[in-house]
PDB file of C-alpha atoms in Angstrom:
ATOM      1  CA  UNK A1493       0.000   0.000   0.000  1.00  0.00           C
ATOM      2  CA  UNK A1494       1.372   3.381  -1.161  1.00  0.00           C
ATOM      3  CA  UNK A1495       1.611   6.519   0.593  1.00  0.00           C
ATOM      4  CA  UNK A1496       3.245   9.843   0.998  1.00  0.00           C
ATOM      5  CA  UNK A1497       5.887  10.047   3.448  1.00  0.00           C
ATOM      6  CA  UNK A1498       7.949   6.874   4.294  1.00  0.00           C
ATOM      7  CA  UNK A1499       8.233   5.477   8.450  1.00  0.00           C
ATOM      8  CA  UNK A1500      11.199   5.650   9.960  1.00  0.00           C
ATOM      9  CA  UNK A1501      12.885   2.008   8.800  1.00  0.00           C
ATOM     10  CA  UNK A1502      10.876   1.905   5.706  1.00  0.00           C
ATOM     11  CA  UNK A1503      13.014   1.114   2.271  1.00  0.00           C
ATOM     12  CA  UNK A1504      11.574  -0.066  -1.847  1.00  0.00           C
ATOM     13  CA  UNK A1505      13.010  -1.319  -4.671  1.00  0.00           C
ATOM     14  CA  UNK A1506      11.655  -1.806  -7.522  1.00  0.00           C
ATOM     15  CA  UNK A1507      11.422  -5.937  -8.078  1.00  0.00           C
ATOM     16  CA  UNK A1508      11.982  -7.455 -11.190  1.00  0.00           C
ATOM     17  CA  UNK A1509       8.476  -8.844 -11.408  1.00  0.00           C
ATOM     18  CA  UNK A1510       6.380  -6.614 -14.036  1.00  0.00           C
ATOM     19  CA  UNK A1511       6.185  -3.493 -11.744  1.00  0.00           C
ATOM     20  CA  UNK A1512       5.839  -4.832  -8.305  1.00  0.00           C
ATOM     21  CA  UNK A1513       7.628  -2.794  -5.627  1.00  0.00           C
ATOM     22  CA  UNK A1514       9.606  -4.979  -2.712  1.00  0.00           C
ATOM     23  CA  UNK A1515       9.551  -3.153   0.951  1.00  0.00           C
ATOM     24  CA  UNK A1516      10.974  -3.342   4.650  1.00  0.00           C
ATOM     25  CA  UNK A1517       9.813  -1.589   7.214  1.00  0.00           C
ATOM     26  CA  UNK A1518      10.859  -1.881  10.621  1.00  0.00           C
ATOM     27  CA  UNK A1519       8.064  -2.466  12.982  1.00  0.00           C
ATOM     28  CA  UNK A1520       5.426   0.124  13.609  1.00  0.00           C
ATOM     29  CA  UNK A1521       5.233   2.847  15.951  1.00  0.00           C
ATOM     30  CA  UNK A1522       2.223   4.844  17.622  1.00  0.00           C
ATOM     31  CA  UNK A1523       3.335   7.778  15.358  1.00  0.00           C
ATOM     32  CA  UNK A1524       2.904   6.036  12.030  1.00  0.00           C
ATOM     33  CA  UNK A1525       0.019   7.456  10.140  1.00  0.00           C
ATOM     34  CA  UNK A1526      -2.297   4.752   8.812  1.00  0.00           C
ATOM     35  CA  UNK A1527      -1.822   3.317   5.378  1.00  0.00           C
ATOM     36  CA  UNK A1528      -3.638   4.934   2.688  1.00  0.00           C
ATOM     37  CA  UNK A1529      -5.801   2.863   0.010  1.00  0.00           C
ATOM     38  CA  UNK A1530      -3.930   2.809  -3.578  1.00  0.00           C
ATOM     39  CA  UNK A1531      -5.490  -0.298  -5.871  1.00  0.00           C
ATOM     40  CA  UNK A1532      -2.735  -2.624  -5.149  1.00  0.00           C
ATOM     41  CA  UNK A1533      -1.971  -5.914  -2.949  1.00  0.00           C
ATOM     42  CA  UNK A1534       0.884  -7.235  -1.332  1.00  0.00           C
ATOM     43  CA  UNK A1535       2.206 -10.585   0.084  1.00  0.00           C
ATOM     44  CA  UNK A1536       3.678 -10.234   3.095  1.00  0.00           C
ATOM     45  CA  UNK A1537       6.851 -11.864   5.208  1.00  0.00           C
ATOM     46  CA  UNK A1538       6.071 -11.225   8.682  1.00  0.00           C
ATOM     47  CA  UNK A1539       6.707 -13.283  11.921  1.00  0.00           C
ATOM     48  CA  UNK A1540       8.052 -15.889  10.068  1.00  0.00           C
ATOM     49  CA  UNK A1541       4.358 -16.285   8.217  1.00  0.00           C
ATOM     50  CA  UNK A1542       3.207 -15.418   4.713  1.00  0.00           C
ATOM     51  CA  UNK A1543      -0.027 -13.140   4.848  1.00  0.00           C
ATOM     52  CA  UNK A1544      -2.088 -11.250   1.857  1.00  0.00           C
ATOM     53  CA  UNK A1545      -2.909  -7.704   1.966  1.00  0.00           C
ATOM     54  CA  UNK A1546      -5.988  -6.854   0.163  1.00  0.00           C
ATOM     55  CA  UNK A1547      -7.475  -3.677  -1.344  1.00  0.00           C
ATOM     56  CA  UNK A1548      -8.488  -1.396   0.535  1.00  0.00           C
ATOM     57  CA  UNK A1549     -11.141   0.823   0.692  1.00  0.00           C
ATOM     58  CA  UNK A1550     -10.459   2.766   3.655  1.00  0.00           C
ATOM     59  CA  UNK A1551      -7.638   3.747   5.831  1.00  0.00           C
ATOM     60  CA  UNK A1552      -5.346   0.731   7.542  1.00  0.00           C
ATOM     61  CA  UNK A1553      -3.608   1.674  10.525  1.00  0.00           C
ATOM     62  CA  UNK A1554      -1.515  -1.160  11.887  1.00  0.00           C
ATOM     63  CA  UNK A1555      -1.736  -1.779  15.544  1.00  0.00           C
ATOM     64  CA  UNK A1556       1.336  -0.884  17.096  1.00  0.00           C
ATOM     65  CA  UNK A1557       4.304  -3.661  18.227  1.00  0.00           C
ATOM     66  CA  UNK A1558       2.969  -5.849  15.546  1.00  0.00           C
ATOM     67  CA  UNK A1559       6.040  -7.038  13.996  1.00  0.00           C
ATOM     68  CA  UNK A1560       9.500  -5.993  14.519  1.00  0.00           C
ATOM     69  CA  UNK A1561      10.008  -6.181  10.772  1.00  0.00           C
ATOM     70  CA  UNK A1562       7.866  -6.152   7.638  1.00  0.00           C
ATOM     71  CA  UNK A1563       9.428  -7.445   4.252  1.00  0.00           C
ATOM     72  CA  UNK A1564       6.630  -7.057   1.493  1.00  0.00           C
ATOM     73  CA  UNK A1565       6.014  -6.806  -2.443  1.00  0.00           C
ATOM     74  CA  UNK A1566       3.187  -4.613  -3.438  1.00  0.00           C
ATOM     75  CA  UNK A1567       1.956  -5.928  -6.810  1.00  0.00           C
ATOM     76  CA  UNK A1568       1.020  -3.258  -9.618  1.00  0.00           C
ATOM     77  CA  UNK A1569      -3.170  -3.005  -9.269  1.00  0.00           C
ATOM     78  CA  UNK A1570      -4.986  -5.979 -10.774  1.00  0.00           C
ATOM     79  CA  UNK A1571      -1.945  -8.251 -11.298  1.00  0.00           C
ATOM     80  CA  UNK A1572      -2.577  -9.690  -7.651  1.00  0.00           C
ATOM     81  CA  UNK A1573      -5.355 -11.807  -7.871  1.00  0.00           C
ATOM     82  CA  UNK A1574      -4.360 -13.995 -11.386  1.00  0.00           C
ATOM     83  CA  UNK A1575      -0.579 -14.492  -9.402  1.00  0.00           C
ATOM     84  CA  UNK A1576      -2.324 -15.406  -6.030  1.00  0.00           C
ATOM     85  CA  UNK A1577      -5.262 -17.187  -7.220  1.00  0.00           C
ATOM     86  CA  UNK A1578      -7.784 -15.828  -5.505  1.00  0.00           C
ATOM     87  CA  UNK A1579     -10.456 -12.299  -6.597  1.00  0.00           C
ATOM     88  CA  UNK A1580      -9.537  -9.115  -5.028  1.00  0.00           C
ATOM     89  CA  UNK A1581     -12.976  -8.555  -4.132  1.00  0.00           C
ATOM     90  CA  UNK A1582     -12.887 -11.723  -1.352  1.00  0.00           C
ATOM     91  CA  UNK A1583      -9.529  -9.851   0.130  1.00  0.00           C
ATOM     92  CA  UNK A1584     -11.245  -6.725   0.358  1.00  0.00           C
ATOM     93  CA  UNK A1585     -10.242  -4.498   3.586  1.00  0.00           C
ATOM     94  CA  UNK A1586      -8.566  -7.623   4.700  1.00  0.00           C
ATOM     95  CA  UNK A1587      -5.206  -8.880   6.089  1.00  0.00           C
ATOM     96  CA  UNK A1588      -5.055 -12.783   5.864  1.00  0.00           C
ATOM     97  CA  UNK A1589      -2.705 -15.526   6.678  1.00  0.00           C
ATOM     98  CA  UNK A1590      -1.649 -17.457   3.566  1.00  0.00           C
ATOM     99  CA  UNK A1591      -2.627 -20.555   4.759  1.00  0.00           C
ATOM    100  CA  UNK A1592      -6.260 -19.983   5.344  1.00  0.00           C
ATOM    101  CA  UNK A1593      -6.308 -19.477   1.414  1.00  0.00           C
ATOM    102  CA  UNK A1594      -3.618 -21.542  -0.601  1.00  0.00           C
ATOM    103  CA  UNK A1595      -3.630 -25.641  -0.258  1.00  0.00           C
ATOM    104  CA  UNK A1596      -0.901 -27.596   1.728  1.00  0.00           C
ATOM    105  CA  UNK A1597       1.792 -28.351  -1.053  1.00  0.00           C
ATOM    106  CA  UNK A1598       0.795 -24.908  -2.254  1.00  0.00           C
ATOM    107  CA  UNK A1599       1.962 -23.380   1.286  1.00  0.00           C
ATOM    108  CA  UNK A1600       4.794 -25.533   1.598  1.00  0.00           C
ATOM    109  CA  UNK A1601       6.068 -24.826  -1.938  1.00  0.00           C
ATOM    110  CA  UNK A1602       5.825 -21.053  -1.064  1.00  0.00           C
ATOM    111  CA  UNK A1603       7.386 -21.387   2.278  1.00  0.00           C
ATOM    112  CA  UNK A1604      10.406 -23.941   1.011  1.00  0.00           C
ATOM    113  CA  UNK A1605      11.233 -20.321  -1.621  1.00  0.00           C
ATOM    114  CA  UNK A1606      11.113 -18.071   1.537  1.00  0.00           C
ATOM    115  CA  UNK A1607      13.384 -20.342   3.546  1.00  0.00           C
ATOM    116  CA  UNK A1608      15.921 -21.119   0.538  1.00  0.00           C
ATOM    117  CA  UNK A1609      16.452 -17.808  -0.894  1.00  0.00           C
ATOM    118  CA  UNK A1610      18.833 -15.356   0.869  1.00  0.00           C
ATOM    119  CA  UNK A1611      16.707 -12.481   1.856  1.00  0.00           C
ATOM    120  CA  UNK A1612      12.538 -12.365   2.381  1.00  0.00           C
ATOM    121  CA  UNK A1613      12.531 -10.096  -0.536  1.00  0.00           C
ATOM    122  CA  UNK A1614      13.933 -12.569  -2.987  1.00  0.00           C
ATOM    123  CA  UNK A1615      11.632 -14.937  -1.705  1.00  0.00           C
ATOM    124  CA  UNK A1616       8.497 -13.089  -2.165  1.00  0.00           C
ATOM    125  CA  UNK A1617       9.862 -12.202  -6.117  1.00  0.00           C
ATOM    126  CA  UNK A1618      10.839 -16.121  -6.018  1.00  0.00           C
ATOM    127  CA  UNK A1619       6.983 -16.918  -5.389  1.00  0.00           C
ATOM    128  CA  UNK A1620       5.644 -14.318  -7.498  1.00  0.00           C
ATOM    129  CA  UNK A1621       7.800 -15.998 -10.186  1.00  0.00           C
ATOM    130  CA  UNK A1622       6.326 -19.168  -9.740  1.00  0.00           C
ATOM    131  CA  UNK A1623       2.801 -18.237  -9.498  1.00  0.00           C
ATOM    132  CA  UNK A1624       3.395 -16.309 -12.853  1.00  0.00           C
ATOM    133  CA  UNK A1625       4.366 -19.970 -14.462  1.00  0.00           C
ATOM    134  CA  UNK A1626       1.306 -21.825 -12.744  1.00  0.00           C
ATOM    135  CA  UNK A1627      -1.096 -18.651 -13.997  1.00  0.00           C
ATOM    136  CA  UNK A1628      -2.867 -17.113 -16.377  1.00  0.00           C
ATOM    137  CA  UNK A1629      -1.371 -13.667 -17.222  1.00  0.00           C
ATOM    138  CA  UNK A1630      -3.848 -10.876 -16.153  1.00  0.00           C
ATOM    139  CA  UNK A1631      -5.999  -8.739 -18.575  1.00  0.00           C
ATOM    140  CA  UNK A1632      -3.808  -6.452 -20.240  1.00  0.00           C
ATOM    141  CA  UNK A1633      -6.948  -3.923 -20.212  1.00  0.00           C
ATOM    142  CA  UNK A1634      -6.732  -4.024 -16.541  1.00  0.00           C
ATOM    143  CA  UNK A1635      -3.794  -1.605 -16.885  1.00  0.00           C
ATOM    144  CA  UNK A1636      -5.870   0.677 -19.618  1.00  0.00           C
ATOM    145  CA  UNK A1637      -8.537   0.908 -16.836  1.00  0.00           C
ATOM    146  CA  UNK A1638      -5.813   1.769 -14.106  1.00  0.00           C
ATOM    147  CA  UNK A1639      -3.966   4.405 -16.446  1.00  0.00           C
ATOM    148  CA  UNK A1640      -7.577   5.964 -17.777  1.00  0.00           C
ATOM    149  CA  UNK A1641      -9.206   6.461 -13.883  1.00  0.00           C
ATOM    150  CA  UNK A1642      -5.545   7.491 -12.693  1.00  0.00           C
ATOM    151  CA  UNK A1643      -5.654  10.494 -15.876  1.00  0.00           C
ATOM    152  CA  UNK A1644      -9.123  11.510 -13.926  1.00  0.00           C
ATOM    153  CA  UNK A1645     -11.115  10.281 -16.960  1.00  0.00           C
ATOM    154  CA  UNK A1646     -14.477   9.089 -16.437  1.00  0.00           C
ATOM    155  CA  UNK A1647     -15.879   5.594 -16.208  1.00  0.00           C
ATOM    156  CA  UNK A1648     -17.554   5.739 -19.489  1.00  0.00           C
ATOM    157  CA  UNK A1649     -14.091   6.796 -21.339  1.00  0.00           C
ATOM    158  CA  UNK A1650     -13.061   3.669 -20.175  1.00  0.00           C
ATOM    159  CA  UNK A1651     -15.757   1.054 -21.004  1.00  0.00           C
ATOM    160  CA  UNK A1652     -16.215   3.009 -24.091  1.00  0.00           C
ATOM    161  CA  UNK A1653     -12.793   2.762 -25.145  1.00  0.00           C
ATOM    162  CA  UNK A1654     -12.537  -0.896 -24.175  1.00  0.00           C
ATOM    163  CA  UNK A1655     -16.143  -1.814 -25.845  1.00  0.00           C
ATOM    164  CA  UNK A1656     -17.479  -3.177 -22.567  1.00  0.00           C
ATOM    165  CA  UNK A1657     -20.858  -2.223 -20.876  1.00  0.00           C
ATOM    166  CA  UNK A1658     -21.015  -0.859 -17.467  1.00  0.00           C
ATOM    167  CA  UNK A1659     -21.873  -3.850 -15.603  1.00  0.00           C
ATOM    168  CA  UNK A1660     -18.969  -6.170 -17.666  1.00  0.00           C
ATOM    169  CA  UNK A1661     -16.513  -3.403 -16.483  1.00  0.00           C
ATOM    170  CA  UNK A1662     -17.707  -3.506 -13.247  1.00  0.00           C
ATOM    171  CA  UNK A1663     -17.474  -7.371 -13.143  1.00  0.00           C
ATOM    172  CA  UNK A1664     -13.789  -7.138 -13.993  1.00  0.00           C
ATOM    173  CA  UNK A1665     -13.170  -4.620 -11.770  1.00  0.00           C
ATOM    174  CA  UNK A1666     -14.427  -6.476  -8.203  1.00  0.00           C
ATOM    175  CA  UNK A1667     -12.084  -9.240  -9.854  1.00  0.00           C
ATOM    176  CA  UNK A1668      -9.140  -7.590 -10.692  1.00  0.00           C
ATOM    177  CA  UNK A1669      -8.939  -4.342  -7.837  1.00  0.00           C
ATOM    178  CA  UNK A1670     -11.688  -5.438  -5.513  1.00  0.00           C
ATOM    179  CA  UNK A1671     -13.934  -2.831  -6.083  1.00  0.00           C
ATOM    180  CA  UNK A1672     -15.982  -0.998  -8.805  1.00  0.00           C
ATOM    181  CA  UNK A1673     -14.157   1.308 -11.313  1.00  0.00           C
ATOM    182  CA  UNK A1674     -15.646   4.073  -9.730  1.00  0.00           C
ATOM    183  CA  UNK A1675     -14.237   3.647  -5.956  1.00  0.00           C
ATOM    184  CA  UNK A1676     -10.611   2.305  -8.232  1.00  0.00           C
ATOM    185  CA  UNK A1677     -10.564   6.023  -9.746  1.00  0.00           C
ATOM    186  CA  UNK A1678     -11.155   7.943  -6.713  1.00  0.00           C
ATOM    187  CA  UNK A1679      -8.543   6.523  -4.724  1.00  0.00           C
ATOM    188  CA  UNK A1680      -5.851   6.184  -7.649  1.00  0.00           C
ATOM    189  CA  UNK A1681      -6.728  10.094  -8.459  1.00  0.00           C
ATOM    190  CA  UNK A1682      -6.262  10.809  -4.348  1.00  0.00           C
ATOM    191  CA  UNK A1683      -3.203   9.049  -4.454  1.00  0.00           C
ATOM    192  CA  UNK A1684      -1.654  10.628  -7.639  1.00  0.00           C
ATOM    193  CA  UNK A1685      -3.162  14.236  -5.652  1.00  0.00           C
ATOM    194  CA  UNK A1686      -1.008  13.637  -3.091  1.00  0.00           C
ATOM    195  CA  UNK A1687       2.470  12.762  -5.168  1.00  0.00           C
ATOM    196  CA  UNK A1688       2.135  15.668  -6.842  1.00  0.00           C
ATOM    197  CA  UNK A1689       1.697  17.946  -3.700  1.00  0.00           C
ATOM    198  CA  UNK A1690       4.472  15.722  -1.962  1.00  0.00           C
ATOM    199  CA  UNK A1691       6.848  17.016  -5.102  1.00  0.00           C
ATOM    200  CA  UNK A1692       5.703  20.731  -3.926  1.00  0.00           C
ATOM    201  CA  UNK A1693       2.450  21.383  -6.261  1.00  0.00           C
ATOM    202  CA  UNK A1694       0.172  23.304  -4.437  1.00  0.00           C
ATOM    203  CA  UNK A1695      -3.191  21.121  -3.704  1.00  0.00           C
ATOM    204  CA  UNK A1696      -5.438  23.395  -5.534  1.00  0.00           C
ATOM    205  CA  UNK A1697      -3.097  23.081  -9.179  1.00  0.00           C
ATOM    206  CA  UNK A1698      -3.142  19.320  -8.012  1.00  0.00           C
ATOM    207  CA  UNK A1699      -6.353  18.925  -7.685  1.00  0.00           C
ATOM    208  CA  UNK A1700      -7.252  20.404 -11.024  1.00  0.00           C
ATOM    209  CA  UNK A1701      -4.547  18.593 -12.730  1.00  0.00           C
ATOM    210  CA  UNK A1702      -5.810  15.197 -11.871  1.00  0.00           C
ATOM    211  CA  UNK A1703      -9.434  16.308 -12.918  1.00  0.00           C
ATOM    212  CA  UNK A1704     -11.019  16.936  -9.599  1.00  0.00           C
ATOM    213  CA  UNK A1705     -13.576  20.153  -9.791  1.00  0.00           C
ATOM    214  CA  UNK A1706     -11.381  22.269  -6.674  1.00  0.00           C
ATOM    215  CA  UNK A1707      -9.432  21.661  -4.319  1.00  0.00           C
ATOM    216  CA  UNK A1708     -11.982  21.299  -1.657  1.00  0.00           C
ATOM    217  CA  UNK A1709     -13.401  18.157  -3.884  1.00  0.00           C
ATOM    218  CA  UNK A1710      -9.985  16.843  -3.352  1.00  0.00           C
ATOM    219  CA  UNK A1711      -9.771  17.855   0.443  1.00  0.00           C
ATOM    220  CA  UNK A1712     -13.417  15.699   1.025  1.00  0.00           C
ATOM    221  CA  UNK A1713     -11.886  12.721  -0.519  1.00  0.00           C
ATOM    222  CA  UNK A1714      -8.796  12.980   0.881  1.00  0.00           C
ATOM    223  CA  UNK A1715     -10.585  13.014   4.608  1.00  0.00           C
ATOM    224  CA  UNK A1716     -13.229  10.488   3.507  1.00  0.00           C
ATOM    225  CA  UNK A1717     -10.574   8.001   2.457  1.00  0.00           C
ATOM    226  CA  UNK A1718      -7.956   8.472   4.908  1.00  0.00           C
ATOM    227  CA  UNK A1719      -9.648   9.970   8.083  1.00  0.00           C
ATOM    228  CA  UNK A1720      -7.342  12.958   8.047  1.00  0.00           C
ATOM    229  CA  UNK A1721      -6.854  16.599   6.505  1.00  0.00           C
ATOM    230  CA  UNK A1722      -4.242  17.451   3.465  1.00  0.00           C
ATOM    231  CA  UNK A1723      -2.045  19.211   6.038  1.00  0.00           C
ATOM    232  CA  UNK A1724      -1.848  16.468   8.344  1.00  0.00           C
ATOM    233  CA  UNK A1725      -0.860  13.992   5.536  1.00  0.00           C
ATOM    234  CA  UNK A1726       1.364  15.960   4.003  1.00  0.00           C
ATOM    235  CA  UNK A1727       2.806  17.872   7.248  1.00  0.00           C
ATOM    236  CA  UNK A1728       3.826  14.437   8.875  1.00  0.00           C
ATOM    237  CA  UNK A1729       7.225  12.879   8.228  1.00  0.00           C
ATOM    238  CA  UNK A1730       6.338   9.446   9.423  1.00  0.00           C
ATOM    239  CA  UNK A1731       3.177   7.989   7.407  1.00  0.00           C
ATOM    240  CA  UNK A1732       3.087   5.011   6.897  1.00  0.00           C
ATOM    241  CA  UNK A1733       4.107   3.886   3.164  1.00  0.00           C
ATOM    242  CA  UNK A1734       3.418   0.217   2.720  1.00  0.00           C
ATOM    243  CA  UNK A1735       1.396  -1.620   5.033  1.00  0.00           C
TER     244      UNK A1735
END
């Protein structure tokens, strides 16, 4: 999960593995800010256990002390589900052990790449790698969609553009992202708000460059989906970045 100022102990890398990002973090604090929704999932390495994290809709703040150290790859949105066998819509909001969801030799498999490969991140691109051989490649319209709703176009652009009806594009969408295009939009068009105005735009020439009608349109959405104010977000050096 993506946000706009890294914790203290947090580090990425881009992975090898079409556009996934691999992560540490150390622990979490009481002064991490909760992690932001962005369209994406990640598999997780924590206390010695493989875990999914799932699309959110809302804010995620991680209770404190939870693990002294998080390795993670956040997959690019809507290449999750095909590489983890499972629809984002069932992961929705949701942090899950791996082995309430993948069968025994499936677990073990996963866990023998985790314990043979010399870091957690290796391991996690190790898995990735062999999901991608057991699995069908996902959609390549699922990145149009992402790349149309992150420009701020509408819905319609993008079913129009693809030739799908509304409810087909829907249906993909609770598949691939975990939720409607229209929720996918609004929180890729927050989250590309808030890059810009990390790299010094100011919020209302952000908000009207990623097609929201004025900055206070931004500033609602912004509070709806994280809970806090622009200032707060932007103001706080230790938010957390990836779940």
């Amino acid at each position: 999960m993506t946000d706009i100022h890294p914790p203290q102990g947090y580090r990425e890398r881009p992975s090898a593995i079409g556009d996934a990002v691999l992560w540490t973090r150390k622990g979490v604090s009481d002064t991490d800010l909760p992690v932001l929704p962005d369209g994406s999932m990640d598999l997780l390495w924590m206390n010695g256990r493989l875990s999914i994290a799932g699309p959110d809709t809302r804010a995620y703040r991680p209770p404190s002390g939870f693990a002294t150290r998080i390795t993670g790859i956040r997959f690019y949105p809507g290449t999750a589900p095909s590489l983890l066998g499972i629809p984002a819509h069932e992961l929705r909001d949701t942090r899950i052990d791996l082995a309430d969801l993948w069968r025994t030799a499936e677990l073990r498999r996963a866990n023998e790449l985790i314990a043979t490969a010399p870091t957690p991140a290796m391991g996690l691109e190790a898995i990735a790698r062999w999901r991608a051989t057991e699995s069908t490649p996902p959609d390549p319209k699922l990145r149009f969609i992402v790349a149309s709703l992150q420009s701020g176009a509408p819905v319609s652009f993008a079913a129009a553009e693809l030739g799908t009806g509304p409810r087909q594009l829907h249906r993909m969408s609770l598949t691939a992202f975990g939720y409607g295009p229209k929720t996918l939009g609004r929180i890729l068009r927050m989250q590309r708000a808030l890059a810009l105005a990390r790299e010094g735009t100011a919020l209302a020439d952000a908000a009207a460059t990623v097609g929201y009608s004025d900055q206070s349109h931004l500033t609602r959405d912004i509070r709806e989906l994280s809970g806090m104010s622009p200032r707060q977000l932007l103001t706080n050096g230790n938010a957390a970045k990836s779940e």
